[in-house]
XYZ file of C-alpha atoms in Angstrom:
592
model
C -20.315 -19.025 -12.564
C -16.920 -18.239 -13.944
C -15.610 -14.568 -12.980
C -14.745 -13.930 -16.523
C -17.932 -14.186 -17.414
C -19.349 -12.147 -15.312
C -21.341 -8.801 -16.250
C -21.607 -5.891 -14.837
C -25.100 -6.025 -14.137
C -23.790 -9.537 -12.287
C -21.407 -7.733 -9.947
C -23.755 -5.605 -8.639
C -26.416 -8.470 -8.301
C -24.008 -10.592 -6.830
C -21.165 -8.701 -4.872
C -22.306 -8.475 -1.646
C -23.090 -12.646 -1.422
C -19.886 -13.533 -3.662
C -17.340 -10.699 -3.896
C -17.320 -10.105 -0.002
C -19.306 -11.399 2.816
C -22.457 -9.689 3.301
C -21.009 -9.266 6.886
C -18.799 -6.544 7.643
C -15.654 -9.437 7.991
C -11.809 -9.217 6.461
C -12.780 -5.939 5.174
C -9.217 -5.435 6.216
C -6.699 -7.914 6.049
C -7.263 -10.604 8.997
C -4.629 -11.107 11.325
C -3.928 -13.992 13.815
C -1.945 -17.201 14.385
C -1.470 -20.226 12.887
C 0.622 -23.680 14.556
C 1.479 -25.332 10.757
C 4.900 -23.868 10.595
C 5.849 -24.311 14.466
C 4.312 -27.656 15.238
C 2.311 -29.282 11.600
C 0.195 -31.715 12.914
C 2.464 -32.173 16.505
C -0.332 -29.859 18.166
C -1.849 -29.793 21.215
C -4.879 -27.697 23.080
C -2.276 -26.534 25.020
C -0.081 -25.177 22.943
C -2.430 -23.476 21.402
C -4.005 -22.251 24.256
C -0.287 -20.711 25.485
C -0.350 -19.071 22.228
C -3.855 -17.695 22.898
C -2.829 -16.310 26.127
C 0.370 -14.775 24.872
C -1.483 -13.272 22.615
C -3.600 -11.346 25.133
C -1.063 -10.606 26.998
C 1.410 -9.065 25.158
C -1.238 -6.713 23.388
C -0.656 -8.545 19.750
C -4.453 -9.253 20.647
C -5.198 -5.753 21.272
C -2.946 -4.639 17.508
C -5.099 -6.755 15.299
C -4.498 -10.764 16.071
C -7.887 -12.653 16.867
C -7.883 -14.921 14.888
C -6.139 -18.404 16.481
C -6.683 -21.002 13.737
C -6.175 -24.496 13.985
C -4.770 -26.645 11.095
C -4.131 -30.134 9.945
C -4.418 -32.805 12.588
C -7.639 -32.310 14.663
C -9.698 -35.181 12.865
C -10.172 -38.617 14.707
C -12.256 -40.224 11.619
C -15.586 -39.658 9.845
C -18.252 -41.363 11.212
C -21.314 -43.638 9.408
C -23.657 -40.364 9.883
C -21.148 -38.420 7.834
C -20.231 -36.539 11.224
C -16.792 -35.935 12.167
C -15.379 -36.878 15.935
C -12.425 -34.718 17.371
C -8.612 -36.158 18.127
C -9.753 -35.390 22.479
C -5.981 -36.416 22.656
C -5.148 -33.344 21.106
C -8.283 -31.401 22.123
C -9.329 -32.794 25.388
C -11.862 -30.132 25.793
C -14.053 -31.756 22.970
C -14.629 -34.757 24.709
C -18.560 -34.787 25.792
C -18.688 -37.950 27.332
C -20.396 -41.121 26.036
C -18.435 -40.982 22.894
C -19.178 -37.695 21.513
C -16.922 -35.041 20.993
C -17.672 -31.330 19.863
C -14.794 -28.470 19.256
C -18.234 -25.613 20.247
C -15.970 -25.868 24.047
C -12.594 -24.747 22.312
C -14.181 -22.271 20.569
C -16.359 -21.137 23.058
C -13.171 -20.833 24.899
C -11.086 -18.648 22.618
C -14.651 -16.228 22.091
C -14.530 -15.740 25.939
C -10.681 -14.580 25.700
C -11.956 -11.873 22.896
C -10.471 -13.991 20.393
C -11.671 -15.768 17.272
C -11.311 -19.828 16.534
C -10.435 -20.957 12.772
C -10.420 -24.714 11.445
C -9.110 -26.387 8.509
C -10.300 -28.683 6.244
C -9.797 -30.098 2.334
C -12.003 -29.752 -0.474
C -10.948 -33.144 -1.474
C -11.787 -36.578 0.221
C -8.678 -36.225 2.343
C -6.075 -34.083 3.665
C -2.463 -32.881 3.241
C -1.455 -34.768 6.251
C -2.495 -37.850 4.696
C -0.658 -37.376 1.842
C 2.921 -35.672 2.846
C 2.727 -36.383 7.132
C 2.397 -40.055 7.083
C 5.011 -40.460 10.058
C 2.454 -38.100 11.578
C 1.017 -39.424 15.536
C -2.023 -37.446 14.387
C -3.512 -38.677 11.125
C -7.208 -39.931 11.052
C -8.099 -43.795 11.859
C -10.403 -46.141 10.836
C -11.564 -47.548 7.679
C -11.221 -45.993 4.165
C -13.979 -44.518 4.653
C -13.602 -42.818 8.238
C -10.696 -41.327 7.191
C -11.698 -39.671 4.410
C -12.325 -36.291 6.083
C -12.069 -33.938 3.572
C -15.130 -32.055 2.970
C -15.669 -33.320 -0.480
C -19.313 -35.223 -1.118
C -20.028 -33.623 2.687
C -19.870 -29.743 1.923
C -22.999 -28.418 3.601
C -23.141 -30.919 6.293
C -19.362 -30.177 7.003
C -20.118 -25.918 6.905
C -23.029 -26.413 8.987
C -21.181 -28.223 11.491
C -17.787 -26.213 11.568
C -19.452 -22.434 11.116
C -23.250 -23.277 12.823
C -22.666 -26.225 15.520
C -19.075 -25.820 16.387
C -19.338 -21.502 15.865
C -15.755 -20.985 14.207
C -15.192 -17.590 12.625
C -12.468 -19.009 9.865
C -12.210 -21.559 7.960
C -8.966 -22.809 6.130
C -10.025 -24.931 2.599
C -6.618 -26.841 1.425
C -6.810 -28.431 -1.991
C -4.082 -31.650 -1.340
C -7.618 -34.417 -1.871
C -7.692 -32.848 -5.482
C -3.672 -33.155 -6.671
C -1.978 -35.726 -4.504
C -4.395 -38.899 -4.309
C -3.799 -40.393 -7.915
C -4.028 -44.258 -8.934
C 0.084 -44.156 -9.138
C 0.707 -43.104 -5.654
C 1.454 -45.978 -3.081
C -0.566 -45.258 -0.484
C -3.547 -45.555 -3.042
C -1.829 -48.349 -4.709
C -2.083 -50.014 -0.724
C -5.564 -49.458 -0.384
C -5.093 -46.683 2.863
C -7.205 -44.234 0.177
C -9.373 -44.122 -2.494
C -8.121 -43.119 -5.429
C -9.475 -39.343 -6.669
C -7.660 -38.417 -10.388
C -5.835 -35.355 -9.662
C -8.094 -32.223 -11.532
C -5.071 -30.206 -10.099
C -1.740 -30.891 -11.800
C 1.293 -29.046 -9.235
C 2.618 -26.765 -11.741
C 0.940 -27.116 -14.570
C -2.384 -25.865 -13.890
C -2.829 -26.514 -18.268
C -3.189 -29.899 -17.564
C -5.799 -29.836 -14.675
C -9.166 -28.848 -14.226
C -9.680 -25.259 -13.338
C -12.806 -24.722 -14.338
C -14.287 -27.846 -11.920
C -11.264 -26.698 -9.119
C -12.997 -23.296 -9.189
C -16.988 -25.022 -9.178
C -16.246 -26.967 -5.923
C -14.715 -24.033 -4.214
C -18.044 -22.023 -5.423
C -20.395 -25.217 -4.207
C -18.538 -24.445 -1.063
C -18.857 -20.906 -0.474
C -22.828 -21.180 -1.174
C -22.750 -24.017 1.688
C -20.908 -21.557 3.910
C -23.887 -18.880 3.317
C -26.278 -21.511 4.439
C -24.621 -22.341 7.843
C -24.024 -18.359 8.290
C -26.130 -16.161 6.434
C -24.961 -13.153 7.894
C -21.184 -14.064 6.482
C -19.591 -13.062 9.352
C -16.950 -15.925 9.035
C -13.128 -15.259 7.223
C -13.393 -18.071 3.832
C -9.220 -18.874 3.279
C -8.936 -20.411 -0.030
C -5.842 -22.577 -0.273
C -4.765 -23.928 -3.654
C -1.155 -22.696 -3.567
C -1.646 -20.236 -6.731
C -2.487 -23.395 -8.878
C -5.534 -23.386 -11.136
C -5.218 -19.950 -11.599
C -7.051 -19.190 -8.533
C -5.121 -15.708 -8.180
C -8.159 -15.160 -11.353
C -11.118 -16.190 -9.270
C -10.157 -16.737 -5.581
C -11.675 -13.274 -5.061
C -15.242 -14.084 -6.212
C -15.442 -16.190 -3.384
C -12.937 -16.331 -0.424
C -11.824 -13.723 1.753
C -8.009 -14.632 1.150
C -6.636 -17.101 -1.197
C -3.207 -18.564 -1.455
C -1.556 -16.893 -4.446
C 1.604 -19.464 -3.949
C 3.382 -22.470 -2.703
C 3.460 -22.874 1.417
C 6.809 -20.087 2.522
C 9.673 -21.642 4.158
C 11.838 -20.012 6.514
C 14.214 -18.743 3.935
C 14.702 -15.647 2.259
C 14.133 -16.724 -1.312
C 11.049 -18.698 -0.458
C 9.791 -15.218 1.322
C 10.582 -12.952 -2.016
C 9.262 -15.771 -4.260
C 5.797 -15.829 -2.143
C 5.806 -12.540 -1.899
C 6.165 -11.521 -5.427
C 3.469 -13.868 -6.652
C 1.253 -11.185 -4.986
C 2.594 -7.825 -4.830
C 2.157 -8.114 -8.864
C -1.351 -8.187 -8.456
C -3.062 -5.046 -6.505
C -6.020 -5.053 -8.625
C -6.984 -8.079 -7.712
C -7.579 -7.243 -3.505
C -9.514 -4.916 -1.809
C -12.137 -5.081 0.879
C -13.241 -8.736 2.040
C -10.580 -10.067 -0.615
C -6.997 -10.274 -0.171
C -3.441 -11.472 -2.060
C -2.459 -14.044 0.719
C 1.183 -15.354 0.443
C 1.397 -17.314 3.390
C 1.551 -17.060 7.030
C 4.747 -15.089 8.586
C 7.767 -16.712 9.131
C 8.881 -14.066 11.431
C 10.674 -15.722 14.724
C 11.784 -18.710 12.345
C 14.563 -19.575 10.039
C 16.431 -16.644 8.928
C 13.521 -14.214 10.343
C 14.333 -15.421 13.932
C 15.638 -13.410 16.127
C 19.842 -13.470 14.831
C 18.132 -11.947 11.868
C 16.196 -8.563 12.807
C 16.867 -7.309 9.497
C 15.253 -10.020 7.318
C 12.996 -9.797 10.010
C 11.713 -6.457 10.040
C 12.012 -6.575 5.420
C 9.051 -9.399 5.838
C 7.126 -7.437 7.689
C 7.270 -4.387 5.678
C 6.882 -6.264 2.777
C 3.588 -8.012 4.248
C 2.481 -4.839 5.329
C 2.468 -3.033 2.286
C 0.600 -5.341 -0.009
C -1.815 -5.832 2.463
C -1.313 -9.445 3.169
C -2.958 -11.289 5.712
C -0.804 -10.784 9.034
C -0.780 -14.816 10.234
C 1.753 -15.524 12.317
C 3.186 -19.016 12.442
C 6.179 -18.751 15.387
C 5.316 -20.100 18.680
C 4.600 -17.211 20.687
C 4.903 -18.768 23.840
C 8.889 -19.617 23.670
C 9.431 -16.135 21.587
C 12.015 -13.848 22.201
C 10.755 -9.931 22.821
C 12.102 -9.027 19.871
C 9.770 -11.079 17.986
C 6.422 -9.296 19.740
C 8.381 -6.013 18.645
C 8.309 -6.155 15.128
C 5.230 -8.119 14.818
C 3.676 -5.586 17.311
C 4.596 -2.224 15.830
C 1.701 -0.431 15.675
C 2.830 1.531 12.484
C 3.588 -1.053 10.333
C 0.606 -2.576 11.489
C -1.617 0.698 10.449
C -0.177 0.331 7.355
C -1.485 -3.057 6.512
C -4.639 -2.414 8.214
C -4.777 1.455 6.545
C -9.199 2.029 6.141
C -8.445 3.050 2.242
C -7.531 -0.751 1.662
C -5.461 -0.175 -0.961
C -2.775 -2.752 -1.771
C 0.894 -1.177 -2.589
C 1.640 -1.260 -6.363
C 5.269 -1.336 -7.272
C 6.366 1.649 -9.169
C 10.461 1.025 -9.388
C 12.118 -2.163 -10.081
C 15.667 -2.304 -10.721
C 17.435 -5.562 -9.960
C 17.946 -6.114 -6.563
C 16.197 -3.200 -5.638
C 12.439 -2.434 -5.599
C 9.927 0.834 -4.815
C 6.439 0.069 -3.274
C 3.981 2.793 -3.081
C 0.719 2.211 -1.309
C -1.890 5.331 -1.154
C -3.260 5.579 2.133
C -6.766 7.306 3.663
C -5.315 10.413 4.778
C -5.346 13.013 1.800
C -1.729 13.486 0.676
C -0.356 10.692 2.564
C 1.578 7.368 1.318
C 3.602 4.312 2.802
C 6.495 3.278 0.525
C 8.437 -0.082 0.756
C 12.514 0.899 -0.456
C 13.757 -2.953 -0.980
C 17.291 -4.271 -1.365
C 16.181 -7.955 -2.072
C 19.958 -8.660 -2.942
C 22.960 -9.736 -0.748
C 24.929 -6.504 -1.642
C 24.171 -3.089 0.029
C 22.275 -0.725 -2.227
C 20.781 2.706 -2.383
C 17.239 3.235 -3.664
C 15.545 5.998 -4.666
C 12.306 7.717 -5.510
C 11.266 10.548 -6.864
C 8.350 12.964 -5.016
C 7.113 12.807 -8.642
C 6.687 9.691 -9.081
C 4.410 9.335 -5.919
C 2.142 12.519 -7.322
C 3.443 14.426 -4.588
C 4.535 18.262 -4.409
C 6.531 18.258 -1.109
C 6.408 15.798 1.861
C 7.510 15.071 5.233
C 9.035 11.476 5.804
C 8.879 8.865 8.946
C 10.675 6.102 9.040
C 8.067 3.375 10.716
C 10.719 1.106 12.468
C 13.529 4.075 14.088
C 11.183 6.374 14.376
C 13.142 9.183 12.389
C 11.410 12.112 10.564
C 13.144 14.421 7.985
C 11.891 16.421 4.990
C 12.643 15.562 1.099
C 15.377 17.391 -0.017
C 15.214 18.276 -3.716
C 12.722 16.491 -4.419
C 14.088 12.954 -4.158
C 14.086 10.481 -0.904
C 17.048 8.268 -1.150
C 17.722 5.812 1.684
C 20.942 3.484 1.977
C 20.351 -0.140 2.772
C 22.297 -3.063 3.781
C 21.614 -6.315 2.028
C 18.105 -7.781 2.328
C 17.086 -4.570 4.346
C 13.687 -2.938 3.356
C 12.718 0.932 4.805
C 9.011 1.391 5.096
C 7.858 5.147 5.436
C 5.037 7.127 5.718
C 5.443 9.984 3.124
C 3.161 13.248 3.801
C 2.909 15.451 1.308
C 0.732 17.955 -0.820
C -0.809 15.846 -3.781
C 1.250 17.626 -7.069
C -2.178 17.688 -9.262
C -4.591 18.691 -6.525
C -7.593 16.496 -6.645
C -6.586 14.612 -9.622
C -5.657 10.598 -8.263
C -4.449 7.451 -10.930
C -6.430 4.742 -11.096
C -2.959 2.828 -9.505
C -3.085 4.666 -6.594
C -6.718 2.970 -5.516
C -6.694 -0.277 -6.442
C -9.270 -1.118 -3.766
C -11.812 0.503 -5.551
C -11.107 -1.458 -8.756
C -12.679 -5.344 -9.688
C -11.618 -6.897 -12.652
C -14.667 -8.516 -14.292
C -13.121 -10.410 -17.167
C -9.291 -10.320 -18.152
C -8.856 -12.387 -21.311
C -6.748 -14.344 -20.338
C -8.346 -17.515 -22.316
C -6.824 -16.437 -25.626
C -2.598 -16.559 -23.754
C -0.458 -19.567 -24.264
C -0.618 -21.509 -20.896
C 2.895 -21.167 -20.443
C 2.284 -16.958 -20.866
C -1.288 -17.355 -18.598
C 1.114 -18.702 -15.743
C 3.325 -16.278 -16.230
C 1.588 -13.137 -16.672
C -0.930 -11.240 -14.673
C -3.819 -10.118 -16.731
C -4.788 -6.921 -14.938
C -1.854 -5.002 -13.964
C -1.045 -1.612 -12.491
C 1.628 0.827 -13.624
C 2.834 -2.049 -15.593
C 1.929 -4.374 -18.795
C 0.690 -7.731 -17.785
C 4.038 -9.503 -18.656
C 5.534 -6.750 -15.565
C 7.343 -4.911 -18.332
C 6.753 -0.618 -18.144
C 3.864 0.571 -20.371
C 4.086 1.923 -23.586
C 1.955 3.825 -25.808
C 3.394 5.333 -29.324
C 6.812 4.997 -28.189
C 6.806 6.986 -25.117
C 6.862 5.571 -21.521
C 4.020 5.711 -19.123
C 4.497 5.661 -15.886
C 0.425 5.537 -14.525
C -1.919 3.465 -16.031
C -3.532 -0.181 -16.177
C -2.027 -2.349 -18.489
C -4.548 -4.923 -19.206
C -5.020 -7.839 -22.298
C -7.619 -6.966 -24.903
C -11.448 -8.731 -24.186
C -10.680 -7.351 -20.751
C -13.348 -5.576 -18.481
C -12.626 -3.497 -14.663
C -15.333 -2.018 -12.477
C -14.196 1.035 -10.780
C -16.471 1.682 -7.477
C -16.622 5.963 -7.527
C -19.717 6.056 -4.953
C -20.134 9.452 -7.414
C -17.328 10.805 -5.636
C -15.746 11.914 -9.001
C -16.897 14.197 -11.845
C -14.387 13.695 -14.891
C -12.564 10.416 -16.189
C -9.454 10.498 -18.687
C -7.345 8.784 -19.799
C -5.310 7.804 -23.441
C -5.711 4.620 -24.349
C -3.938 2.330 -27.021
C -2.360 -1.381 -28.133
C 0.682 -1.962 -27.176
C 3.660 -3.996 -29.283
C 3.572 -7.339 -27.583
C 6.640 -9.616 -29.324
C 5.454 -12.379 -26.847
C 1.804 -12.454 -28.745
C 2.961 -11.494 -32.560
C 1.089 -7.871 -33.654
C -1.109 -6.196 -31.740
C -4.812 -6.085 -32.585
C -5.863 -4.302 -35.753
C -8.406 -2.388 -33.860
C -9.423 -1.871 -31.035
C -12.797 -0.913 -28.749
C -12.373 1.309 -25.988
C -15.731 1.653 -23.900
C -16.733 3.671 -20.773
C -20.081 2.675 -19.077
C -21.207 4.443 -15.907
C -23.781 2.809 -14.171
C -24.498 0.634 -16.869
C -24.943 3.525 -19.510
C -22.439 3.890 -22.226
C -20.540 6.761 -21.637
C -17.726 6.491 -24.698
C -17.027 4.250 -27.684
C -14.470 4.341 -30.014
C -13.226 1.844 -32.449
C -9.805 2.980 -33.768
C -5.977 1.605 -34.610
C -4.234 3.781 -32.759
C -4.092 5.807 -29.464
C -7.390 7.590 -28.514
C -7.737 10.234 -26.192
C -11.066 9.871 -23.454
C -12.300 12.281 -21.569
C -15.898 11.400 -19.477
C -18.095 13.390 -17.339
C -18.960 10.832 -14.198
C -20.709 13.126 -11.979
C -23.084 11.006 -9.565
C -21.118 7.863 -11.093
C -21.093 4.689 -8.398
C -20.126 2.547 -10.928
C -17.349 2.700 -13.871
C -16.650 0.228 -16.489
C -13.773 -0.080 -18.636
C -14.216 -2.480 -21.632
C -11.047 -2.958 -24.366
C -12.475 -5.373 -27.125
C -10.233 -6.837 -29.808
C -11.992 -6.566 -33.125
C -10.432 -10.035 -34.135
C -10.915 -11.509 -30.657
C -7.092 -12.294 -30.559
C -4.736 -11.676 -27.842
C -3.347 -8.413 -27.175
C -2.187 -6.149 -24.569
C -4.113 -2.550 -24.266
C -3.157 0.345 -21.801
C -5.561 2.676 -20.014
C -2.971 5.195 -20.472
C -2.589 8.209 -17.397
C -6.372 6.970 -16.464
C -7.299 9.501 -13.811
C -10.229 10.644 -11.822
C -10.511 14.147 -10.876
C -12.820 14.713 -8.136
């Protein structure tokens, strides 16, 4: 099934098996450790288990990180039974005796130490490893065959025996078997692995797949409900933003990659991150935005670098990424386990109203994050200077909805009050201030749709009907913002709250009839990029599944609903013409 086809008589059929586990797992970003960027495939039990241990004790165990996942590397070879036998040079603790070999020890293990145990594996025949390691000590042996250990052909047997024999609580799905194992590549041409066609094309997802991309990684998920019907497991969907996964990642993993793999360097960090702090509407509980693992303690986050440092953790924080760190721990300097560890930043992240921060200011270099958080009146805000030259940034108490606040500065500790309305912080280059803001909401118990994005699902987006080189581009479902990132616009004037969607879109709005009026003013916007905007336009509100409002008109229309006892809102913008477009859900608010 293809989420943008899905109804919402579908969604509510179907969330609690496809949307999010039926389990109460990653209903807040999941935190842990990962070895990839400290050791790739040069891994060891022990290392890992050092980790493990300094995770306990230096309390990053108690903050949040459980999870220790293992990555590429642990596979011996496939055997004639389709089973899989264990590397016991890297995981001595799997060897049984008499041949066989089980990981259920290791992970029994980490369980005992109050941790959880991940595992990776491919949805192709083979892994990365194979493909960009092949100096690697640690690449599978054997035949063709035995080393095609990808889970592709093998799904259910591979689920059963990862999540039900073996007991692991994450699992890691890379994508390298479907993009890197063409006919033209030489170690196909050699005959070390079977050729598989790429369906994923780096770059140009246009020219791959999707649709099938997408089927395998649903095939998957419904062999992952077999092995664990309770679905307490974390599903990490890794396809390095390519066939426009950030559209349908959250229908079935718990994370998905909305990027290529970070590297230690500031503009690989900003790049990664972007590609998912553009796309709040998109997360929420048991599905998150996942840029990568942290490359805090590494590169220019190590520890010569607290500034950078302490920017990618705010920055992670706020658009509730998964906190997956990739340093070794057990060599780590203090001042690692200090910024990783602060309990603040980490509350942030891991705030219970599981909103993702939408960015309200962008200016060049600099950049304003808000994200709403559980407490009435209260908000975290990112102030970014992403360029090399110190800046100061600046937000309005306005622009948050806010009457009058208090502010704390997460990392020194400092509180102050807003004077005159405004908080203004200087930065030095690359430096990023992330505060907690409490305040007295400025229209009482009126909140934008963009200040809870975890409470909204986008159902269909229409994004069929862009160019492919706009659909890569452009985020179909945006908040605060157009889906090209430009401000929104409706009969000349600026708005500054809203959803900027493309017409044929759809969003579900979860109100648990905790609301009793919607409004908003809603319109086409001029879109040079896609020629003239729709002739007409739809505009309906369903609650519950009962139409609410329609209107079919050519200009801006004004909707106010009563949603009293509402659990369920839907938001439908239909192009007369069925040609692209870009629509606004102007000021949409719900008052309670």
């Amino acid at each position: 099934m293809h989420i943008r086809q899905i109804t919402l008589v579908t969604l509510m059929a179907t969330s609690s098996a496809c949307a999010q586990p039926t389990g109460a797992t990653a209903l807040t970003p999941p935190m842990g450790w990962n070895p990839w960027n400290a050791f790739h495939t040069e891994v060891s039990e022990s290392k890992i288990l050092a980790v493990a241990e300094k995770l306990k004790q230096s309390g990053l165990a108690d903050a949040g990180y459980v999870y220790v996942n293992m990555d590429d590397g642990w596979w011996l070879r496939r055997r004639a039974d389709g089973g899989i036998d264990v590397r016991t040079s890297m995981f001595p603790s799997a060897d049984l005796g008499n041949g066989k070999t089980s990981m259920r020890p290791w992970v029994d293990r980490l369980h005992a130490m109050g941790l959880m145990a991940g595992i990776y594996t491919d949805i192709g025949r083979n892994s990365c490893s194979q493909a960009w390691e092949a100096k690697s000590p640690n690449l599978p042996v054997g035949s063709q065959t035995e080393r095609e250990i990808g889970t592709y052909g093998y799904q259910q047997q591979d689920m059963r025996l990862l999540l039900g024999d073996w007991n692991f609580d994450y699992v890691k799905i890379d994508a390298c078997g479907l993009a890197d194992y063409g006919s033209d590549k030489r170690f196909v041409g050699d005959g070390s692995y079977r050729a598989f066609e790429p369906i994923m094309i780096r770059n140009h997802p246009e020219r791959g797949d999707s649709k099938e991309v997408e089927a395998l990684y649903a095939r998957l998920k419904r062999a992952l409900v077999e092995a664990r019907p309770l679905g307490d497991y974390v599903l990490s969907i890794c396809t390095w933003g390519e066939a426009y996964v950030n559209d349908w990642g959250g229908h079935y993993g718990n994370l998905w990659r909305t990027s290529a793999d970070i590297r230690a360097s500031w503009s690989s960090m900003l790049q990664n991150f972007d590609s998912a702090a553009s796309r709040p509407l998109y997360a929420g509980p048991g599905h998150w935005n996942d840029p990568d693992m942290l490359e805090i303690g590494l590169g220019d986050f190590d520890a010569s670098h607290p500034v950078e440092a302490r920017a990618h953790m705010s920055l992670w924080a706020i658009i509730s990424a998964p906190l997956i760190l990739g340093a070794d721990l057990s060599t780590a300097p203090q001042s690692v386990f200090d910024i990783v560890g602060n309990r603040e930043v980490i509350a942030i992240n891991q705030d219970p109203a599981r909103n993702q921060g939408v960015t309200i200011a962008r200016d060049g270099d600099t950049q304003v994050i808000a994200k709403t958080l559980a407490q009435p009146g209260r908000k975290a805000v990112a102030l970014v200077n992403r360029g090399k030259s110190p800046r100061t940034v600046s937000v309005s108490l306005a622009r948050l909805n806010l009457a009058s606040a208090t502010v704390r500065d997460v990392w020194t500790g400092k509180e102050s009050t807003v004077d005159k309305g405004v908080i203004s912080v200087d930065l030095a280059p690359h430096e990023t201030a992330l505060l907690t803001v409490q305040g007295k909401p400025r229209r009482g118990e009126v909140a934008y749709l963009g200040e809870m994005p975890a409470r909204v699902q986008v159902l269909a987006d229409g994004s069929d009907a862009l160019p492919a080189a706009l659909r890569k581009a452009w985020v179909p479902v945006q908040a605060d913002a157009a889906p090209s990132g430009e401000v929104l616009v409706l009969d000349g004037r600026r708005i500054e709250n809203g959803i900027g969607a493309l017409a044929n879109s759809r969003i579900a709005v979860r109100l648990d009839g905790a609301f009793r009026r919607f409004r908003a003013t809603a319109g086409a916007m001029d879109t040079p990029a896609l020629g003239e905007k729709p002739a007409t336009t739809t505009w309906r509100v369903y609650g519950d599944g009962k139409l609410l409002f329609e209107r079919t008109v050519a200009v801006t229309t004004s909707i106010d609903v009563p949603v009293a006892g509402v659990k369920t809102l839907e938001l439908a913008a239909l192009s007369t013409t069925g040609a692209a477009g870009v629509v606004a859900w102007g000021q949409a608010e719900l008052a309670r």
